[in-house]
Tab-separated table of C-alpha atoms in Angstrom:
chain	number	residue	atom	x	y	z
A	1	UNK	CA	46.973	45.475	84.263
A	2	UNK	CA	45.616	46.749	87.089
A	3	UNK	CA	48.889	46.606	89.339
A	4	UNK	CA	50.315	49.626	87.234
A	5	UNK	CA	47.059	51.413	87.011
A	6	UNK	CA	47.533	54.910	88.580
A	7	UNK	CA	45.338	55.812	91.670
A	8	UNK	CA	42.128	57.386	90.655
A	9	UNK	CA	41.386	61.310	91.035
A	10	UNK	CA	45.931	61.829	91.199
A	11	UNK	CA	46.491	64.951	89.385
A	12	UNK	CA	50.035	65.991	89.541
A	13	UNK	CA	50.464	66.709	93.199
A	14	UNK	CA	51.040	70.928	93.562
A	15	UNK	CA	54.697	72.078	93.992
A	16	UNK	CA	55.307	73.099	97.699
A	17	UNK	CA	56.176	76.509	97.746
A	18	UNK	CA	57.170	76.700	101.146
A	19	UNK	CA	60.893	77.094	100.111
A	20	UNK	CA	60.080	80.192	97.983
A	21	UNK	CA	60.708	83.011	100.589
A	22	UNK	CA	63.929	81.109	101.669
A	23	UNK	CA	65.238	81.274	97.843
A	24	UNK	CA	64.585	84.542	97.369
A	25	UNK	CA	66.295	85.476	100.637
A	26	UNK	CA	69.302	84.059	99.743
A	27	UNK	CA	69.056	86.156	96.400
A	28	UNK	CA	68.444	89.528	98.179
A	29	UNK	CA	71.017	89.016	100.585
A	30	UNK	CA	74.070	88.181	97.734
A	31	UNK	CA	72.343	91.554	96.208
A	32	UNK	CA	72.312	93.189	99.342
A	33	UNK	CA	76.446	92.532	100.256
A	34	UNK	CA	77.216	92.834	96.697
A	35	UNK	CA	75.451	96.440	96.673
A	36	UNK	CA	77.752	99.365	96.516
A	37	UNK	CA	75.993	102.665	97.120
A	38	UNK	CA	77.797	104.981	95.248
A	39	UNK	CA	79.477	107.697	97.349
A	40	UNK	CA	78.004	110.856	95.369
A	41	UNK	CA	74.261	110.070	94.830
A	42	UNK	CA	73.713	111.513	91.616
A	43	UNK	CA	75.848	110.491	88.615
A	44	UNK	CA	76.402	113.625	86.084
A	45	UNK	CA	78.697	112.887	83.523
A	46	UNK	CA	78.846	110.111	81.262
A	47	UNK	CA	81.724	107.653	82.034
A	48	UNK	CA	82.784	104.567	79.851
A	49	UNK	CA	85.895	103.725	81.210
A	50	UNK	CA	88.856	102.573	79.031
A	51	UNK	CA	90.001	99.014	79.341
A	52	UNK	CA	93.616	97.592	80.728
A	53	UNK	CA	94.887	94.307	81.351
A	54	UNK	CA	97.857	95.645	83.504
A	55	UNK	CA	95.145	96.870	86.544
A	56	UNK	CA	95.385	96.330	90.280
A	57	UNK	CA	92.530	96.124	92.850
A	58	UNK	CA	91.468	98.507	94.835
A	59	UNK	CA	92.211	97.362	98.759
A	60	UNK	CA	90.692	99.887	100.553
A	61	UNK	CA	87.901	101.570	99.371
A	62	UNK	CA	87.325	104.058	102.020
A	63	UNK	CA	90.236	105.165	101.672
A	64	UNK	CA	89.511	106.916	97.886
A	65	UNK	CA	88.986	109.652	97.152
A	66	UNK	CA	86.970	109.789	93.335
A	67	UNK	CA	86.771	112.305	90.709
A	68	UNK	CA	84.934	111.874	87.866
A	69	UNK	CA	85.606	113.167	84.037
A	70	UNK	CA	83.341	112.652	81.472
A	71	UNK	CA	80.924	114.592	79.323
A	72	UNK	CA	77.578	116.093	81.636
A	73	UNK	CA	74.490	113.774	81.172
A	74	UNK	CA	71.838	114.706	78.090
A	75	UNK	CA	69.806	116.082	81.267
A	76	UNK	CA	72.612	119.045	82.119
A	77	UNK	CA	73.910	119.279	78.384
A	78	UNK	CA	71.771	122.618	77.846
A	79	UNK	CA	73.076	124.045	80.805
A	80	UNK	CA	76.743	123.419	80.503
A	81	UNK	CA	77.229	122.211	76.933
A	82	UNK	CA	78.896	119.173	76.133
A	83	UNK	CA	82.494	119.532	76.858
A	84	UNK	CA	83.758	117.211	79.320
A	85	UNK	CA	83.292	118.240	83.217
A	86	UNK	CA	84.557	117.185	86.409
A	87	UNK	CA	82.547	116.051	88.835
A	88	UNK	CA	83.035	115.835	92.979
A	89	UNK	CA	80.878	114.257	94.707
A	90	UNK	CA	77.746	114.942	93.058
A	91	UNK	CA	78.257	118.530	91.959
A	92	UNK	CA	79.899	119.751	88.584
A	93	UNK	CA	83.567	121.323	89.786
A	94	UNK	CA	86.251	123.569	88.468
A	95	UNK	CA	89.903	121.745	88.079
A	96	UNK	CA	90.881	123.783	90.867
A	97	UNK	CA	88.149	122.968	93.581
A	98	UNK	CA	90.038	119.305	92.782
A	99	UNK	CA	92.796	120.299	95.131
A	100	UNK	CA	90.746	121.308	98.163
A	101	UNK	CA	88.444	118.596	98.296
A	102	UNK	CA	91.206	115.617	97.994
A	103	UNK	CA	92.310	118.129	101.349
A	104	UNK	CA	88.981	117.704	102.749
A	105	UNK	CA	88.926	114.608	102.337
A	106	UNK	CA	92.441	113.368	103.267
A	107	UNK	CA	91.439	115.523	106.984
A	108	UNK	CA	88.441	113.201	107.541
A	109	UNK	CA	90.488	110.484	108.169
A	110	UNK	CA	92.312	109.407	110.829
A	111	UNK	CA	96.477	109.941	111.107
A	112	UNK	CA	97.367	106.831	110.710
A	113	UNK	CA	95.455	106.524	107.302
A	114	UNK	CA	96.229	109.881	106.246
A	115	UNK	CA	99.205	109.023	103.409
A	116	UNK	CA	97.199	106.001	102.443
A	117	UNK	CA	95.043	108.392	100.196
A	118	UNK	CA	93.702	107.187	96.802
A	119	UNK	CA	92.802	109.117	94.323
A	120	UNK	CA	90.909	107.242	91.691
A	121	UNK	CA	90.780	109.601	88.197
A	122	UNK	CA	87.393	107.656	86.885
A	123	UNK	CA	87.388	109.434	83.186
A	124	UNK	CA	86.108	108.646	80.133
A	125	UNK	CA	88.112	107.481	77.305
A	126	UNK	CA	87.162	109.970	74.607
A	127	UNK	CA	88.392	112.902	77.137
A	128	UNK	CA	91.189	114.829	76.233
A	129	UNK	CA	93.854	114.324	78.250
A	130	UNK	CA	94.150	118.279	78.778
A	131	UNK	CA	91.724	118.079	81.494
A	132	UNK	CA	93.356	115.338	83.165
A	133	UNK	CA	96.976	116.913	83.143
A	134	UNK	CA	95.258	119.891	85.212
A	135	UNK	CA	93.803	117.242	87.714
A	136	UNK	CA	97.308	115.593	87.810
A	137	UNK	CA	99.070	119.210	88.358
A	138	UNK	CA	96.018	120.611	91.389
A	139	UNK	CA	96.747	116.875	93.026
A	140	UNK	CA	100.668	117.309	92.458
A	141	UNK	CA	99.778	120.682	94.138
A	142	UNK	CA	98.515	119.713	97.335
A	143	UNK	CA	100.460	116.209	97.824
A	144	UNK	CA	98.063	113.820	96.846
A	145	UNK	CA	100.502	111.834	94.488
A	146	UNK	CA	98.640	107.995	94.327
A	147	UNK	CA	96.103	108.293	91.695
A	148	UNK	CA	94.356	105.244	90.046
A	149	UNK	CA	93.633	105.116	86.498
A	150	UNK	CA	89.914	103.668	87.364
A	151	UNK	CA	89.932	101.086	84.182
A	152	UNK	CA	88.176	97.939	83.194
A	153	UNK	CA	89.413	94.696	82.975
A	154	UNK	CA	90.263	94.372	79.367
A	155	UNK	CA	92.582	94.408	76.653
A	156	UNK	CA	93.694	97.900	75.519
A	157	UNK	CA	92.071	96.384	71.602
A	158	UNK	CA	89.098	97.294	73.397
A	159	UNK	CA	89.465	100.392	73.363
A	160	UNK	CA	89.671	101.014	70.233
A	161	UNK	CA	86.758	99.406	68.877
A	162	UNK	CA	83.456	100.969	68.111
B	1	UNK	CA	37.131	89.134	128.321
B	2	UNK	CA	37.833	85.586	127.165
B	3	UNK	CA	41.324	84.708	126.452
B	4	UNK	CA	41.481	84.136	122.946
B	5	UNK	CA	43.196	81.401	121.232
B	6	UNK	CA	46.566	83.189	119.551
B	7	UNK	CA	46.561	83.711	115.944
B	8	UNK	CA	49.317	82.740	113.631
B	9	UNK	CA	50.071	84.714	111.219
B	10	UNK	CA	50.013	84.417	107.634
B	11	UNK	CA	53.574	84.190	106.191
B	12	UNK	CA	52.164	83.598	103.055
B	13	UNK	CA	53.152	87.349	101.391
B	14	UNK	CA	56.921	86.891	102.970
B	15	UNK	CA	58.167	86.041	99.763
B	16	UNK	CA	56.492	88.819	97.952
B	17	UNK	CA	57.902	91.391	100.343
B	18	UNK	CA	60.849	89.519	99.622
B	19	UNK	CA	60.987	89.972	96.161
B	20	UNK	CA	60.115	93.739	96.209
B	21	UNK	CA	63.593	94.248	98.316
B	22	UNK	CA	65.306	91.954	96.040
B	23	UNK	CA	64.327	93.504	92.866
B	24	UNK	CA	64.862	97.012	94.664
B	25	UNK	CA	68.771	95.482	95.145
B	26	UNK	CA	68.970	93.948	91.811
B	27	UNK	CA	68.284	97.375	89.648
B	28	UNK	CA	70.499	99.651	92.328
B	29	UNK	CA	73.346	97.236	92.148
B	30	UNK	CA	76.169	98.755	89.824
B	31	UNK	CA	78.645	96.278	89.654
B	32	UNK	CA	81.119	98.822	90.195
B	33	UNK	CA	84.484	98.183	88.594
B	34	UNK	CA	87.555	98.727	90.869
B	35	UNK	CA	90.608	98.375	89.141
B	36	UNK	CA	92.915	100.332	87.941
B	37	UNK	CA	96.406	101.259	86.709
B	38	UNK	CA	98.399	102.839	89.878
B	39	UNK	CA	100.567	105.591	89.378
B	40	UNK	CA	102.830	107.930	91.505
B	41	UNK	CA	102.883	111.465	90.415
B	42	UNK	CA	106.027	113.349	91.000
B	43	UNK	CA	105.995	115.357	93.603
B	44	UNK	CA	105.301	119.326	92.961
B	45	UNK	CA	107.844	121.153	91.718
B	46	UNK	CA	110.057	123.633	94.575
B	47	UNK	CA	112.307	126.249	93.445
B	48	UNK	CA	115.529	124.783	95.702
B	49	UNK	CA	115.199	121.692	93.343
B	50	UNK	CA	118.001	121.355	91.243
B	51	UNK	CA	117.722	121.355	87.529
B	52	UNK	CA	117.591	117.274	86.399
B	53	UNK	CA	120.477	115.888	85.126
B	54	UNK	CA	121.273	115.546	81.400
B	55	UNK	CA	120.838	112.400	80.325
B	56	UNK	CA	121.957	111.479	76.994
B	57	UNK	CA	119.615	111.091	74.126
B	58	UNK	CA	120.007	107.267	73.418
B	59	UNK	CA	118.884	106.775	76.630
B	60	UNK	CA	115.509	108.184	76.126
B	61	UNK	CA	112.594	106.632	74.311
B	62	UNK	CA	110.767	109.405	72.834
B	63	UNK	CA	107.427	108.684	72.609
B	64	UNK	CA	105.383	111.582	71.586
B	65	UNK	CA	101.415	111.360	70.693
B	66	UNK	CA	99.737	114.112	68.954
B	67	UNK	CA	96.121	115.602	68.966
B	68	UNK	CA	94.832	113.316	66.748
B	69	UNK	CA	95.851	110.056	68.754
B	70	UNK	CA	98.870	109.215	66.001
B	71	UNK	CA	101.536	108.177	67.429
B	72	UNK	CA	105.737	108.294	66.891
B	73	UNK	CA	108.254	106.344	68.683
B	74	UNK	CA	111.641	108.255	67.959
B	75	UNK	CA	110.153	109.571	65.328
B	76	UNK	CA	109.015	106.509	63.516
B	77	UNK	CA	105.011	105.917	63.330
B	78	UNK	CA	103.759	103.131	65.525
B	79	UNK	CA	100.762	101.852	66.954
B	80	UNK	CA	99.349	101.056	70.421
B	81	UNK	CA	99.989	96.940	69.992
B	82	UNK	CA	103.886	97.304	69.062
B	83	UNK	CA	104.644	99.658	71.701
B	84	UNK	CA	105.307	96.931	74.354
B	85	UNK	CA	107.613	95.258	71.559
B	86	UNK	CA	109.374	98.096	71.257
B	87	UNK	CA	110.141	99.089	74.700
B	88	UNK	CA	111.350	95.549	76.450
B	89	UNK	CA	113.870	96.185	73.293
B	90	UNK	CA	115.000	99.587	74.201
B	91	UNK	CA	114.622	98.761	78.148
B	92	UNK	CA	116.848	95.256	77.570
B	93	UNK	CA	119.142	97.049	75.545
B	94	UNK	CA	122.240	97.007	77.498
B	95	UNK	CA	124.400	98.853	75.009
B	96	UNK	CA	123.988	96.561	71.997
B	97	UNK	CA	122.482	99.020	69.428
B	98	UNK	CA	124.665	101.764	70.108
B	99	UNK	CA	122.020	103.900	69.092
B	100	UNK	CA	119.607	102.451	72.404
B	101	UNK	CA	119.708	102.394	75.850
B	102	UNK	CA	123.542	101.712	78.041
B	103	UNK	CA	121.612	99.360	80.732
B	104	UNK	CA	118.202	99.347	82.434
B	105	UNK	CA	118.970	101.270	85.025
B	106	UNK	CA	119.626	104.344	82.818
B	107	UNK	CA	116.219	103.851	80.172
B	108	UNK	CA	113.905	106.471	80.710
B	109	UNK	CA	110.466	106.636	78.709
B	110	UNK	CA	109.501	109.551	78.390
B	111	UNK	CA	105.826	110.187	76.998
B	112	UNK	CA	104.477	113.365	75.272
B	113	UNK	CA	101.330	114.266	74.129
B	114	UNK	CA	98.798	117.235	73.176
B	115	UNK	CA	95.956	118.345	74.848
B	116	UNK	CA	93.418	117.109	72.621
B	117	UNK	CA	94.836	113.545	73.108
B	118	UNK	CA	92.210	110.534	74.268
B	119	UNK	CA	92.480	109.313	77.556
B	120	UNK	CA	91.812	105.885	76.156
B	121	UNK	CA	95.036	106.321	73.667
B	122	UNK	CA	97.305	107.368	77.090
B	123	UNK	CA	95.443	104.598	79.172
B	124	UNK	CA	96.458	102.141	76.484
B	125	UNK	CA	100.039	103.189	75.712
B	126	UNK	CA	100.944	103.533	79.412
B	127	UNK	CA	99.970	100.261	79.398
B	128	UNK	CA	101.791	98.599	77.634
B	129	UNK	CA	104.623	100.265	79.007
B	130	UNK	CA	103.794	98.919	82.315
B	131	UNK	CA	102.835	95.342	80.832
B	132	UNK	CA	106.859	95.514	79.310
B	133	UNK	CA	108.255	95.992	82.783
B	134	UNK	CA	106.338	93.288	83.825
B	135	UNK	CA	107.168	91.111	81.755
B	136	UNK	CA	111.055	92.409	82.083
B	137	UNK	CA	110.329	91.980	85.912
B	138	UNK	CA	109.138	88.657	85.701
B	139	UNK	CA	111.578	87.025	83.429
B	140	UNK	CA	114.474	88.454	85.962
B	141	UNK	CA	112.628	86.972	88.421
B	142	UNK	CA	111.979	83.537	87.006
B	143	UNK	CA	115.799	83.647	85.972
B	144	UNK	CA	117.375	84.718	89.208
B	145	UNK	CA	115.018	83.245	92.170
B	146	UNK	CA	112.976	81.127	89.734
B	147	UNK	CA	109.315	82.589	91.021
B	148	UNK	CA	107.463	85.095	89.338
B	149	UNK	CA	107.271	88.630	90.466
B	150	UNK	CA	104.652	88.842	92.653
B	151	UNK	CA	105.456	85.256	94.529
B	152	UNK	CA	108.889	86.698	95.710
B	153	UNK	CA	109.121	88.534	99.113
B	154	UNK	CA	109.543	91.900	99.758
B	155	UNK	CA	113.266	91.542	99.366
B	156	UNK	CA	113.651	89.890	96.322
B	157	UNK	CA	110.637	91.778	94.516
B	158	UNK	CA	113.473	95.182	95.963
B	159	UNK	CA	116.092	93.701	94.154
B	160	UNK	CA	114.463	93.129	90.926
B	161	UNK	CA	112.893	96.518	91.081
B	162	UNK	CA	116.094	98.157	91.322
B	163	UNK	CA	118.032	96.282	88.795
B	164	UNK	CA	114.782	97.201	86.279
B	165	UNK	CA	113.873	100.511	87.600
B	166	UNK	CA	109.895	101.930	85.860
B	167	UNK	CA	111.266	105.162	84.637
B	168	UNK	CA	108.186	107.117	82.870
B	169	UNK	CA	108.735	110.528	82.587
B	170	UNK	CA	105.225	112.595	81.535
B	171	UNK	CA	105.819	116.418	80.211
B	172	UNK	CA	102.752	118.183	80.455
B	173	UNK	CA	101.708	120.409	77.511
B	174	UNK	CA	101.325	123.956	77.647
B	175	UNK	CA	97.822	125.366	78.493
């Protein structure tokens, strides 16, 4: 039956593509807003957070200050073992440098924001809490008394599995 | 010189430039997790303080944590997923068990633990203590301006914070 006979030499027609760079725009620019750049560049300890289900968001993120517990990456282990190790911004640090660089960093910023300070403990869970007591008695020290127990979103059951 | 007809130019490698920034973006993005459990440390200790009150033993909720992540609630072995159980009793008390808390206002839970303790096993203890007065919180709420917490104003959220005060008292362990 000719009527339904398909028109001679039509291969499937090629997909425009013209659309393509518009797509993928719209992909890197979600990726771009959603990017964070960490503050401290380099990550050197090893952090898997513990999980809560009692959390709050953080509002302001410029306005927190972050110290990091956690064992030092496989990359530092020769050099400083593997006991866990602060880290400020991206340096290894002694519990009491802890104190003077919430200071510094409470100075930074302006009056007004000044007892709106943060500081977010972002610790492993396998850490013994000995090291965060210090970090809780150098912040007690100098007046920085909000601290955030960075955690995931979670049950606490998760931590405990393997 | 002859005026040459202008040339367009090819937009034909857009979308591969494209794609290099995108895939650039997509490994460096860390979906960075910010939340967290908000706490108020005491403030440092002065020598003009004077020494805290005594406050009777029933009123206390003694839970200490050892170095191996065990845990005892007044001295009786518990785990992580009773603990919020056990304090709404002790918290809601209001003098029944003579041997628990006289009223809200005067519970204190006090937490103890080692040096050698988990962060995880404090992260999950503390909260559950904090889900507890939540859920406390909450049913006052529903009961006496029939809203959850958080949907009641400033007031209101004031009035149900003072008649179930968060008392967690932390003693640090020796170095």
């Amino acid at each position: 039956m000719g009527k339904f006979s398909k028109k001679k030499g039509g291969g499937t027609p090629a997909i425009s593509t013209a659309s393509l760079p518009d797509i993928v725009f719209m992909l890197l620019f979600f990726f771009m807003v959603a990017t964070v750049m960490r503050e401290s560049g380099e990550k050197k300890v090893m952090v898997r957070l513990p999980s809560a289900d009692q959390v709050k968001k953080i509002e302001k993120k410029g306005l927190v200050a972050y110290v990091y517990v956690g064992k030092p990456i496989p990359k530092y282990q020769a050099k400083y073992g593997k006991a866990p190790r602060i880290q400020l911004n991206d340096a290894f640090a002694s519990v009491e440098e802890v104190g003077p660089f919430v200071l510094k960093f409470k100075e930074s910023k302006r009056e007004e924001e000044k007892p709106l300070i943060l500081t977010s403990i972002k610790a492993d869970g396998d850490v013994g809490m000995g090291i965060i007591t210090d970090i809780k008695e150098e912040l007690r020290k100098v007046n920085a008394l909000k601290v955030n127990y960075s955690s995931k979103k979670g049950t606490v059951l998760d931590n405990f599995k393997k | 010189m002859a005026k040459r007809e202008l040339q367009e130019i090819n937009a034909g490698s857009m979308a591969d430039i494209a794609f290099l920034l995108l895939i650039f973006f997509l490994v460096t993005t860390t979906m960075e997790s910010n939340y967290g459990i908000r706490r108020k440390l005491p403030p440092p200790e002065t020598k003009d303080v004077p020494p805290p009150p005594v406050i009777k033993k029933k009123n206390v909720l003694e839970i200490v944590i050892n170095n191996q992540d065990k845990m005892l609630i007044e001295e009786e072995p518990a785990e992580v997923k009773d603990v919020k159980e056990i304090a709404i009793k002790f918290i809601t008390n209001n003098g029944k068990d003579p041997e628990s808390s006289d009223n809200p206002q005067k519970a204190v839970i006090s937490i103890k633990h080692g040096r050698e303790t988990s962060y995880k096993e404090y992260i999950s203890v503390y909260n559950e203590l904090i889900a507890a007065y939540n859920e406390i919180r909450n049913r006052y709420a529903r009961q006496k301006f029939g809203k959850p917490f958080d949907k009641l104003t400033e007031e209101e959220q004031k009035a149900v914070k003072d008649a179930y005060p968060q008392k967690i008292a932390e003693s640090t362990p020796k170095r």
